[in-house]
PDB file of C-alpha atoms in Angstrom:
ATOM      1  CA  MET V  25      11.120  22.133   6.103  1.00 62.00           C
ATOM      2  CA  ASN V  26      13.852  22.667   3.836  1.00 82.00           C
ATOM      3  CA  LEU V  27      13.469  24.082   0.542  1.00 88.00           C
ATOM      4  CA  ILE V  28      14.649  21.529  -1.652  1.00 92.00           C
ATOM      5  CA  LEU V  29      12.888  18.684   0.792  1.00 92.00           C
ATOM      6  CA  GLU V  30       9.317  21.315  -0.256  1.00 93.00           C
ATOM      7  CA  LYS V  31       9.745  20.502  -4.175  1.00 93.00           C
ATOM      8  CA  TYR V  32      10.413  17.436  -3.078  1.00 94.00           C
ATOM      9  CA  LYS V  33       7.840  17.068  -1.462  1.00 94.00           C
ATOM     10  CA  GLU V  34       5.290  18.490  -4.562  1.00 94.00           C
ATOM     11  CA  TYR V  35       7.122  16.079  -6.596  1.00 93.00           C
ATOM     12  CA  LEU V  36       6.066  13.118  -4.648  1.00 92.00           C
ATOM     13  CA  ILE V  37       2.299  14.482  -4.185  1.00 90.00           C
ATOM     14  CA  ASN V  38       2.019  15.314  -7.454  1.00 88.00           C
ATOM     15  CA  LYS V  39       2.628  11.532  -7.977  1.00 85.00           C
ATOM     16  CA  LYS V  40      -0.114  10.150  -6.131  1.00 80.00           C
ATOM     17  CA  TYR V  41       1.838   8.954  -3.464  1.00 83.00           C
ATOM     18  CA  SER V  42       0.214   8.168  -0.733  1.00 80.00           C
ATOM     19  CA  GLU V  43      -0.340  10.170   2.354  1.00 82.00           C
ATOM     20  CA  ASN V  44       1.623   7.339   4.732  1.00 82.00           C
ATOM     21  CA  SER V  45       4.923   7.080   1.634  1.00 86.00           C
ATOM     22  CA  ILE V  46       5.139  10.743   1.512  1.00 91.00           C
ATOM     23  CA  HIS V  47       5.620  11.414   5.679  1.00 91.00           C
ATOM     24  CA  SER V  48       8.136   8.423   6.126  1.00 92.00           C
ATOM     25  CA  TYR V  49      10.056   9.215   3.051  1.00 94.00           C
ATOM     26  CA  CYS V  50      10.132  12.707   4.444  1.00 94.00           C
ATOM     27  CA  GLU V  51      10.252  12.140   7.805  1.00 94.00           C
ATOM     28  CA  GLU V  52      13.305  10.044   6.778  1.00 94.00           C
ATOM     29  CA  LEU V  53      14.753  12.721   4.538  1.00 94.00           C
ATOM     30  CA  GLU V  54      14.775  14.851   7.875  1.00 93.00           C
ATOM     31  CA  ARG V  55      16.461  12.922   9.891  1.00 92.00           C
ATOM     32  CA  TYR V  56      19.007  12.713   7.136  1.00 93.00           C
ATOM     33  CA  PHE V  57      19.252  16.332   6.371  1.00 92.00           C
ATOM     34  CA  GLN V  58      19.467  16.304  10.250  1.00 90.00           C
ATOM     35  CA  TRP V  59      22.823  14.721  10.614  1.00 91.00           C
ATOM     36  CA  VAL V  60      24.232  16.230   7.402  1.00 89.00           C
ATOM     37  CA  ASN V  61      23.615  19.530   9.530  1.00 84.00           C
ATOM     38  CA  LEU V  62      26.000  18.092  11.778  1.00 79.00           C
ATOM     39  CA  TYR V  63      29.078  19.154   9.757  1.00 72.00           C
ATOM     40  CA  THR V  64      27.440  22.221   7.467  1.00 72.00           C
ATOM     41  CA  PRO V  65      25.886  24.695   8.663  1.00 70.00           C
ATOM     42  CA  SER V  66      22.621  25.332   6.341  1.00 76.00           C
ATOM     43  CA  ILE V  67      22.183  22.313   2.861  1.00 81.00           C
ATOM     44  CA  ASP V  68      21.685  22.826  -0.639  1.00 84.00           C
ATOM     45  CA  SER V  69      22.312  20.338  -3.899  1.00 86.00           C
ATOM     46  CA  LYS V  70      26.316  21.016  -3.494  1.00 86.00           C
ATOM     47  CA  VAL V  71      25.906  20.375   0.017  1.00 88.00           C
ATOM     48  CA  LEU V  72      24.212  17.078  -1.056  1.00 91.00           C
ATOM     49  CA  GLU V  73      26.202  15.746  -3.942  1.00 89.00           C
ATOM     50  CA  GLU V  74      29.686  16.366  -1.616  1.00 90.00           C
ATOM     51  CA  VAL V  75      28.714  14.064   1.195  1.00 91.00           C
ATOM     52  CA  ARG V  76      30.777  10.667   0.689  1.00 91.00           C
ATOM     53  CA  TRP V  77      28.720   6.999   0.475  1.00 92.00           C
ATOM     54  CA  GLU V  78      31.234   6.047   2.806  1.00 93.00           C
ATOM     55  CA  ASP V  79      30.008   8.201   5.794  1.00 92.00           C
ATOM     56  CA  ILE V  80      26.260   7.826   4.376  1.00 93.00           C
ATOM     57  CA  GLU V  81      27.469   3.628   5.058  1.00 92.00           C
ATOM     58  CA  ASP V  82      28.870   4.789   7.868  1.00 90.00           C
ATOM     59  CA  GLY V  83      27.022   6.760   9.388  1.00 89.00           C
ATOM     60  CA  TYR V  84      23.962   7.580   8.693  1.00 91.00           C
ATOM     61  CA  LEU V  85      22.827   4.288   7.443  1.00 91.00           C
ATOM     62  CA  PRO V  86      23.328   2.578  10.557  1.00 88.00           C
ATOM     63  CA  CYS V  87      22.198   4.564  13.379  1.00 78.00           C
ATOM     64  CA  GLY V  88      20.852   3.516  16.518  1.00 79.00           C
ATOM     65  CA  ASN V  89      19.753   0.706  17.302  1.00 76.00           C
ATOM     66  CA  ILE V  90      18.396  -0.531  13.960  1.00 84.00           C
ATOM     67  CA  SER V  91      16.511  -3.807  12.298  1.00 87.00           C
ATOM     68  CA  ASN V  92      17.543  -4.723   8.721  1.00 89.00           C
ATOM     69  CA  ALA V  93      14.847  -3.743   7.564  1.00 87.00           C
ATOM     70  CA  THR V  94      15.310  -0.260   8.604  1.00 90.00           C
ATOM     71  CA  TYR V  95      17.818   0.248   6.975  1.00 92.00           C
ATOM     72  CA  ASN V  96      17.329  -0.895   3.393  1.00 92.00           C
ATOM     73  CA  LYS V  97      13.685   2.014   3.977  1.00 93.00           C
ATOM     74  CA  ARG V  98      16.327   4.800   4.469  1.00 94.00           C
ATOM     75  CA  HIS V  99      18.391   2.771   1.387  1.00 95.00           C
ATOM     76  CA  SER V 100      15.427   2.945  -0.636  1.00 94.00           C
ATOM     77  CA  THR V 101      14.320   6.280   0.288  1.00 95.00           C
ATOM     78  CA  LEU V 102      17.964   8.543   0.088  1.00 96.00           C
ATOM     79  CA  LYS V 103      17.951   5.935  -3.361  1.00 95.00           C
ATOM     80  CA  VAL V 104      15.226   7.500  -4.902  1.00 95.00           C
ATOM     81  CA  PHE V 105      15.706  11.095  -3.576  1.00 95.00           C
ATOM     82  CA  TYR V 106      18.565  11.263  -5.044  1.00 95.00           C
ATOM     83  CA  ASP V 107      17.489   9.876  -8.543  1.00 95.00           C
ATOM     84  CA  TYR V 108      15.287  12.940  -7.815  1.00 95.00           C
ATOM     85  CA  LEU V 109      18.377  15.463  -7.414  1.00 95.00           C
ATOM     86  CA  ILE V 110      19.522  14.252 -10.788  1.00 95.00           C
ATOM     87  CA  LYS V 111      16.887  14.760 -13.086  1.00 94.00           C
ATOM     88  CA  ARG V 112      17.008  17.805 -11.964  1.00 92.00           C
ATOM     89  CA  GLU V 113      20.633  19.089 -12.729  1.00 92.00           C
ATOM     90  CA  MET V 114      20.735  19.361  -8.858  1.00 93.00           C
ATOM     91  CA  CYS V 115      23.503  16.364  -8.590  1.00 93.00           C
ATOM     92  CA  SER V 116      25.521  14.317 -10.953  1.00 93.00           C
ATOM     93  CA  ILE V 117      26.203  11.398  -8.873  1.00 92.00           C
ATOM     94  CA  ASN V 118      23.738   8.803  -6.628  1.00 95.00           C
ATOM     95  CA  PRO V 119      26.126   8.401  -3.740  1.00 95.00           C
ATOM     96  CA  MET V 120      23.694   4.944  -2.925  1.00 95.00           C
ATOM     97  CA  ASN V 121      24.163   3.240  -6.376  1.00 95.00           C
ATOM     98  CA  LYS V 122      27.860   2.688  -4.307  1.00 94.00           C
ATOM     99  CA  ILE V 123      26.392   1.474  -1.600  1.00 94.00           C
ATOM    100  CA  ASN V 124      24.154  -2.100  -0.980  1.00 93.00           C
ATOM    101  CA  LYS V 125      21.933  -3.119   0.962  1.00 91.00           C
ATOM    102  CA  LEU V 126      21.651  -6.165   3.997  1.00 89.00           C
ATOM    103  CA  LYS V 127      19.862  -9.068   3.229  1.00 83.00           C
ATOM    104  CA  ILE V 128      16.877  -9.865   4.463  1.00 77.00           C
ATOM    105  CA  GLN V 129      14.970 -13.350   5.778  1.00 71.00           C
ATOM    106  CA  LYS V 130      11.744 -13.011   4.110  1.00 69.00           C
ATOM    107  CA  LYS V 131       8.491 -14.074   6.652  1.00 70.00           C
ATOM    108  CA  GLU V 132       5.824 -15.598   5.542  1.00 72.00           C
ATOM    109  CA  PRO V 133       2.878 -12.660   4.413  1.00 77.00           C
ATOM    110  CA  ILE V 134       0.484 -13.475   7.967  1.00 87.00           C
ATOM    111  CA  PHE V 135      -3.327 -14.191   5.986  1.00 89.00           C
ATOM    112  CA  LEU V 136      -6.697 -14.959   6.928  1.00 92.00           C
ATOM    113  CA  THR V 137      -7.703 -18.686   6.371  1.00 92.00           C
ATOM    114  CA  LYS V 138     -10.787 -19.457   4.143  1.00 91.00           C
ATOM    115  CA  GLU V 139     -12.443 -20.358   7.630  1.00 93.00           C
ATOM    116  CA  GLU V 140     -11.768 -17.411   9.204  1.00 95.00           C
ATOM    117  CA  VAL V 141     -12.676 -14.710   6.019  1.00 94.00           C
ATOM    118  CA  ASP V 142     -16.019 -17.007   6.152  1.00 94.00           C
ATOM    119  CA  GLU V 143     -16.458 -15.940  10.567  1.00 95.00           C
ATOM    120  CA  ILE V 144     -15.175 -12.031   9.287  1.00 95.00           C
ATOM    121  CA  LEU V 145     -17.631 -11.817   6.130  1.00 94.00           C
ATOM    122  CA  PHE V 146     -20.220 -13.751   8.670  1.00 94.00           C
ATOM    123  CA  GLN V 147     -20.517 -10.498  11.171  1.00 94.00           C
ATOM    124  CA  ALA V 148     -19.371  -8.182   8.004  1.00 93.00           C
ATOM    125  CA  ARG V 149     -23.096  -9.183   7.168  1.00 91.00           C
ATOM    126  CA  ASN V 150     -24.720  -9.353  10.088  1.00 91.00           C
ATOM    127  CA  PHE V 151     -24.404  -6.699  11.533  1.00 89.00           C
ATOM    128  CA  GLN V 152     -26.633  -4.330  12.593  1.00 84.00           C
ATOM    129  CA  GLY V 153     -25.593  -1.196  13.113  1.00 82.00           C
ATOM    130  CA  GLU V 154     -24.161   2.776  11.708  1.00 82.00           C
ATOM    131  CA  ASN V 155     -22.647   1.725   8.131  1.00 91.00           C
ATOM    132  CA  SER V 156     -22.919  -1.999   8.266  1.00 93.00           C
ATOM    133  CA  LYS V 157     -23.393  -2.247   4.363  1.00 94.00           C
ATOM    134  CA  ARG V 158     -20.306   0.491   3.705  1.00 95.00           C
ATOM    135  CA  ASN V 159     -18.142  -1.233   6.203  1.00 96.00           C
ATOM    136  CA  ASN V 160     -18.883  -4.605   4.706  1.00 96.00           C
ATOM    137  CA  CYS V 161     -18.525  -3.982   1.364  1.00 97.00           C
ATOM    138  CA  ILE V 162     -14.904  -2.963   2.393  1.00 97.00           C
ATOM    139  CA  LEU V 163     -13.651  -6.009   3.474  1.00 97.00           C
ATOM    140  CA  LEU V 164     -15.215  -7.204   0.250  1.00 96.00           C
ATOM    141  CA  VAL V 165     -13.400  -4.969  -2.062  1.00 96.00           C
ATOM    142  CA  PHE V 166     -10.650  -5.824   0.039  1.00 96.00           C
ATOM    143  CA  LEU V 167     -10.885  -9.712  -0.558  1.00 95.00           C
ATOM    144  CA  GLU V 168     -11.449  -9.714  -3.646  1.00 94.00           C
ATOM    145  CA  SER V 169      -9.664  -8.316  -6.128  1.00 93.00           C
ATOM    146  CA  GLY V 170      -5.944  -7.366  -3.087  1.00 91.00           C
ATOM    147  CA  ILE V 171      -6.644  -3.885  -3.152  1.00 94.00           C
ATOM    148  CA  ARG V 172      -4.451  -0.879  -1.670  1.00 93.00           C
ATOM    149  CA  LEU V 173      -5.321   0.600   1.341  1.00 94.00           C
ATOM    150  CA  SER V 174      -4.612   4.400  -0.571  1.00 91.00           C
ATOM    151  CA  GLU V 175      -5.844   2.290  -3.732  1.00 93.00           C
ATOM    152  CA  LEU V 176      -9.087   2.300  -1.734  1.00 95.00           C
ATOM    153  CA  THR V 177      -9.672   5.847  -0.440  1.00 94.00           C
ATOM    154  CA  GLU V 178      -9.520   7.402  -3.949  1.00 93.00           C
ATOM    155  CA  LEU V 179     -12.281   4.972  -5.477  1.00 95.00           C
ATOM    156  CA  LYS V 180     -14.913   6.563  -7.330  1.00 95.00           C
ATOM    157  CA  LYS V 181     -18.471   4.843  -8.357  1.00 95.00           C
ATOM    158  CA  THR V 182     -17.372   5.024 -11.697  1.00 95.00           C
ATOM    159  CA  ASP V 183     -14.598   3.004 -11.194  1.00 95.00           C
ATOM    160  CA  PHE V 184     -16.253   0.660 -11.145  1.00 95.00           C
ATOM    161  CA  THR V 185     -17.111  -1.503 -14.673  1.00 89.00           C
ATOM    162  CA  LYS V 186     -19.402  -5.188 -14.102  1.00 83.00           C
ATOM    163  CA  ASN V 187     -16.409  -7.772 -12.388  1.00 88.00           C
ATOM    164  CA  ARG V 188     -13.790  -4.303 -12.492  1.00 91.00           C
ATOM    165  CA  ILE V 189     -12.009  -1.880 -10.824  1.00 94.00           C
ATOM    166  CA  HIS V 190     -10.091   0.591 -12.646  1.00 92.00           C
ATOM    167  CA  VAL V 191      -7.288   1.550 -10.240  1.00 91.00           C
ATOM    168  CA  GLU V 192      -5.730   5.152 -12.070  1.00 86.00           C
ATOM    169  CA  HIS V 193      -3.703   6.162  -9.664  1.00 80.00           C
ATOM    170  CA  GLY V 194      -1.899   2.832  -7.537  1.00 79.00           C
ATOM    171  CA  LYS V 195       0.993   3.001  -6.252  1.00 77.00           C
ATOM    172  CA  GLY V 196       4.474   4.201  -8.031  1.00 71.00           C
ATOM    173  CA  ASP V 197       1.229   6.311 -10.262  1.00 74.00           C
ATOM    174  CA  LYS V 198       0.598   3.226 -12.464  1.00 80.00           C
ATOM    175  CA  GLU V 199      -2.681   2.444 -13.605  1.00 87.00           C
ATOM    176  CA  ARG V 200      -4.276  -1.113 -13.103  1.00 90.00           C
ATOM    177  CA  PHE V 201      -7.640  -3.395 -13.107  1.00 91.00           C
ATOM    178  CA  THR V 202      -8.229  -6.365 -11.207  1.00 92.00           C
ATOM    179  CA  PHE V 203     -11.711  -8.219  -9.999  1.00 90.00           C
ATOM    180  CA  ILE V 204     -14.496  -8.644  -6.979  1.00 92.00           C
ATOM    181  CA  SER V 205     -16.830 -10.587  -7.967  1.00 92.00           C
ATOM    182  CA  ASN V 206     -21.207 -10.831  -8.683  1.00 91.00           C
ATOM    183  CA  THR V 207     -22.262 -11.151  -5.431  1.00 92.00           C
ATOM    184  CA  THR V 208     -19.890  -8.805  -3.613  1.00 94.00           C
ATOM    185  CA  LEU V 209     -21.275  -5.654  -6.467  1.00 93.00           C
ATOM    186  CA  ILE V 210     -24.479  -6.701  -5.682  1.00 94.00           C
ATOM    187  CA  PHE V 211     -23.654  -5.529  -1.852  1.00 95.00           C
ATOM    188  CA  LEU V 212     -22.031  -2.980  -3.512  1.00 95.00           C
ATOM    189  CA  LYS V 213     -24.865  -0.472  -5.394  1.00 95.00           C
ATOM    190  CA  ALA V 214     -27.659  -1.742  -2.359  1.00 95.00           C
ATOM    191  CA  TYR V 215     -24.977   0.334  -0.748  1.00 95.00           C
ATOM    192  CA  TRP V 216     -24.762   3.428  -3.169  1.00 95.00           C
ATOM    193  CA  ASP V 217     -28.261   2.777  -3.523  1.00 94.00           C
ATOM    194  CA  ASN V 218     -29.251   3.697   0.159  1.00 90.00           C
ATOM    195  CA  ARG V 219     -27.007   7.123   0.123  1.00 90.00           C
ATOM    196  CA  LYS V 220     -28.704  10.208  -0.393  1.00 86.00           C
ATOM    197  CA  ASP V 221     -25.335  11.838  -0.902  1.00 89.00           C
ATOM    198  CA  SER V 222     -24.060  13.108  -4.127  1.00 89.00           C
ATOM    199  CA  SER V 223     -20.108  12.251  -3.638  1.00 92.00           C
ATOM    200  CA  PRO V 224     -18.383   9.883  -6.729  1.00 94.00           C
ATOM    201  CA  TYR V 225     -16.514   8.287  -4.249  1.00 95.00           C
ATOM    202  CA  ALA V 226     -17.413   4.796  -3.527  1.00 96.00           C
ATOM    203  CA  PHE V 227     -16.805   4.755   0.516  1.00 96.00           C
ATOM    204  CA  VAL V 228     -17.632   7.832   1.635  1.00 95.00           C
ATOM    205  CA  THR V 229     -17.485   8.873   5.546  1.00 90.00           C
ATOM    206  CA  GLY V 230     -21.190   7.906   7.080  1.00 72.00           C
ATOM    207  CA  ARG V 231     -22.023  11.176   9.514  1.00 69.00           C
ATOM    208  CA  GLY V 232     -22.645  14.802   8.292  1.00 65.00           C
ATOM    209  CA  GLU V 233     -21.147  15.992   5.104  1.00 72.00           C
ATOM    210  CA  PRO V 234     -20.061  12.978   3.458  1.00 83.00           C
ATOM    211  CA  LYS V 235     -15.827  12.461   2.325  1.00 89.00           C
ATOM    212  CA  LYS V 236     -14.221  10.413   0.749  1.00 91.00           C
ATOM    213  CA  ILE V 237     -13.553   7.841   4.238  1.00 94.00           C
ATOM    214  CA  THR V 238      -9.686   8.426   5.525  1.00 93.00           C
ATOM    215  CA  GLU V 239      -7.746   4.930   6.053  1.00 92.00           C
ATOM    216  CA  ASP V 240      -7.267   6.016   9.510  1.00 93.00           C
ATOM    217  CA  ASN V 241     -10.903   5.383   9.315  1.00 94.00           C
ATOM    218  CA  ILE V 242     -11.113   1.912   7.287  1.00 96.00           C
ATOM    219  CA  ARG V 243      -7.973   0.366   9.741  1.00 95.00           C
ATOM    220  CA  LYS V 244     -10.244   1.129  12.497  1.00 96.00           C
ATOM    221  CA  ILE V 245     -13.062  -0.730  10.372  1.00 96.00           C
ATOM    222  CA  VAL V 246     -10.898  -3.409  10.190  1.00 96.00           C
ATOM    223  CA  ILE V 247      -9.544  -4.425  13.676  1.00 96.00           C
ATOM    224  CA  ASN V 248     -13.156  -4.086  14.406  1.00 95.00           C
ATOM    225  CA  TYR V 249     -14.705  -7.027  12.267  1.00 96.00           C
ATOM    226  CA  THR V 250     -11.232  -8.687  13.618  1.00 96.00           C
ATOM    227  CA  LYS V 251     -12.349  -8.307  16.831  1.00 95.00           C
ATOM    228  CA  MET V 252     -16.166  -9.038  16.463  1.00 95.00           C
ATOM    229  CA  ALA V 253     -15.071 -12.022  14.403  1.00 95.00           C
ATOM    230  CA  SER V 254     -12.661 -12.934  17.576  1.00 95.00           C
ATOM    231  CA  ILE V 255      -9.718 -13.517  14.794  1.00 95.00           C
ATOM    232  CA  ASN V 256      -6.955 -13.788  17.453  1.00 93.00           C
ATOM    233  CA  LYS V 257      -4.556 -12.245  14.593  1.00 92.00           C
ATOM    234  CA  ASN V 258      -3.347  -8.527  14.351  1.00 92.00           C
ATOM    235  CA  ILE V 259      -5.293  -7.905  10.793  1.00 95.00           C
ATOM    236  CA  THR V 260      -4.487  -5.018   9.309  1.00 95.00           C
ATOM    237  CA  PRO V 261      -5.857  -3.904   5.027  1.00 95.00           C
ATOM    238  CA  HIS V 262      -2.465  -4.634   4.403  1.00 93.00           C
ATOM    239  CA  LYS V 263      -2.974  -8.433   5.587  1.00 94.00           C
ATOM    240  CA  LEU V 264      -6.237  -8.727   3.754  1.00 95.00           C
ATOM    241  CA  ARG V 265      -4.169  -8.170   0.513  1.00 92.00           C
ATOM    242  CA  HIS V 266      -1.872 -10.510   2.052  1.00 91.00           C
ATOM    243  CA  THR V 267      -5.281 -12.956   2.405  1.00 93.00           C
ATOM    244  CA  PHE V 268      -6.711 -12.273  -1.090  1.00 92.00           C
ATOM    245  CA  ALA V 269      -3.489 -12.376  -2.149  1.00 90.00           C
ATOM    246  CA  THR V 270      -2.277 -16.227  -0.901  1.00 89.00           C
ATOM    247  CA  HIS V 271      -6.529 -16.891  -1.963  1.00 89.00           C
ATOM    248  CA  TYR V 272      -6.106 -16.143  -5.227  1.00 88.00           C
ATOM    249  CA  TYR V 273      -1.986 -18.431  -5.783  1.00 86.00           C
ATOM    250  CA  GLU V 274      -3.957 -20.974  -3.958  1.00 84.00           C
ATOM    251  CA  LYS V 275      -7.381 -20.956  -7.528  1.00 84.00           C
ATOM    252  CA  THR V 276      -4.959 -20.339 -10.098  1.00 83.00           C
ATOM    253  CA  LYS V 277      -1.468 -20.547  -9.521  1.00 82.00           C
ATOM    254  CA  ASP V 278      -0.714 -17.748 -11.883  1.00 82.00           C
ATOM    255  CA  LEU V 279       1.824 -15.620 -10.184  1.00 81.00           C
ATOM    256  CA  ARG V 280       2.092 -13.388 -13.371  1.00 83.00           C
ATOM    257  CA  ARG V 281      -1.992 -12.842 -13.690  1.00 86.00           C
ATOM    258  CA  LEU V 282      -1.300 -12.750  -9.448  1.00 86.00           C
ATOM    259  CA  GLN V 283       2.229  -9.891 -10.309  1.00 87.00           C
ATOM    260  CA  MET V 284       0.229  -7.644 -12.260  1.00 86.00           C
ATOM    261  CA  ILE V 285      -3.721  -8.006  -9.915  1.00 86.00           C
ATOM    262  CA  LEU V 286      -1.901  -6.902  -7.483  1.00 89.00           C
ATOM    263  CA  GLY V 287       0.281  -4.347  -9.190  1.00 84.00           C
ATOM    264  CA  HIS V 288       4.206  -5.779  -7.629  1.00 81.00           C
ATOM    265  CA  ALA V 289       7.036  -4.338 -10.417  1.00 73.00           C
ATOM    266  CA  SER V 290       8.780  -6.763  -9.581  1.00 70.00           C
ATOM    267  CA  SER V 291       8.206 -10.591  -9.577  1.00 67.00           C
ATOM    268  CA  ASN V 292      10.637 -10.998  -7.045  1.00 68.00           C
ATOM    269  CA  THR V 293       7.874  -9.604  -4.290  1.00 68.00           C
ATOM    270  CA  THR V 294       4.955 -11.646  -5.473  1.00 67.00           C
ATOM    271  CA  ASP V 295       7.027 -15.087  -6.162  1.00 70.00           C
ATOM    272  CA  ILE V 296       6.922 -15.019  -1.711  1.00 66.00           C
ATOM    273  CA  TYR V 297       3.327 -16.082  -2.144  1.00 65.00           C
ATOM    274  CA  ALA V 298       3.816 -19.381  -3.600  1.00 63.00           C
ATOM    275  CA  HIS V 299       5.918 -20.464  -0.287  1.00 57.00           C
ATOM    276  CA  VAL V 300       2.447 -20.101   1.966  1.00 57.00           C
ATOM    277  CA  VAL V 301       0.420 -22.501  -1.185  1.00 51.00           C
ATOM    278  CA  ASN V 302       0.625 -25.965  -1.314  1.00 42.00           C
ATOM    279  CA  ASN V 303      -3.108 -27.125  -3.241  1.00 36.00           C
ATOM    280  CA  ALA V 304      -4.543 -25.204  -6.829  1.00 36.00           C
ATOM    281  CA  GLU V 305      -7.293 -25.427  -8.783  1.00 36.00           C
ATOM    282  CA  GLU V 306      -8.442 -23.217 -11.776  1.00 34.00           C
ATOM    283  CA  GLU V 307     -11.995 -21.871 -10.844  1.00 40.00           C
ATOM    284  CA  ASN V 308     -13.384 -18.706 -12.400  1.00 43.00           C
ATOM    285  CA  ILE V 309     -12.860 -15.835  -9.948  1.00 47.00           C
ATOM    286  CA  GLN V 310     -16.607 -14.387 -10.290  1.00 51.00           C
ATOM    287  CA  ASN V 311     -17.871 -16.927  -9.001  1.00 54.00           C
ATOM    288  CA  GLY V 312     -16.376 -15.797  -5.561  1.00 62.00           C
ATOM    289  CA  LEU V 313     -12.677 -16.976  -4.656  1.00 69.00           C
ATOM    290  CA  TYR V 314     -13.778 -18.453  -1.209  1.00 67.00           C
ATOM    291  CA  ASN V 315     -16.043 -19.983  -2.647  1.00 58.00           C
TER     292      ASN V 315
END
């Protein structure tokens, strides 16, 4: 790996980016470096600064049979990378500032209906297999807090105070608080009391020496319980976040509060949930979002 890219990876790790995000950014930048290498034998900050924005726009960004979303992902990756180089005085200009992103038609998020939430939680509470208590708690925390997958794996028991969850290092290393119901708190305490390990993490692997649960473990849990509930949707941990956001807005009609809970930097990201909800009423989240 190029030395500049190695340093950038260290920077992303220190900024608490998720493993998936770091892998995605570095993979895209390696592709960009390979494209630059077509025109120069070696890459350093001087070479990167001399790449013309017109060449990036016409040559690199549209390379391959890609969607508008992939084009914009490449754009964002390079823009953030060049901002990093400028902050470290390795470049003086960001060529991406001259290039516009492509317009993308917003799609309504896929989410579970309240009936589907009831069914998936019924399966989780009544299944008596290994780690069933843990898995039930994981699904409840996703559905009631809107937390991200990468954030959930990092949660410690001490991050739970009554009904509040302290997300110490959210996306972009931002701190925030979100919430769970009294019922979920009871399930969590029962799961923790049943554990024999001394791990500080809220959720751990069930075999051998306990370690914090991985993102892949959680994806499999969500897929398995979706199948058990006979739900014919491609449900992922992120779709559970969509589910929370949709039903939270349905109850509160408070987009600003929802933006804070989800940790969205821009309200534009949150606005989409207003389009999938027709009716709403005020209720205390502590009594249960899906009641």
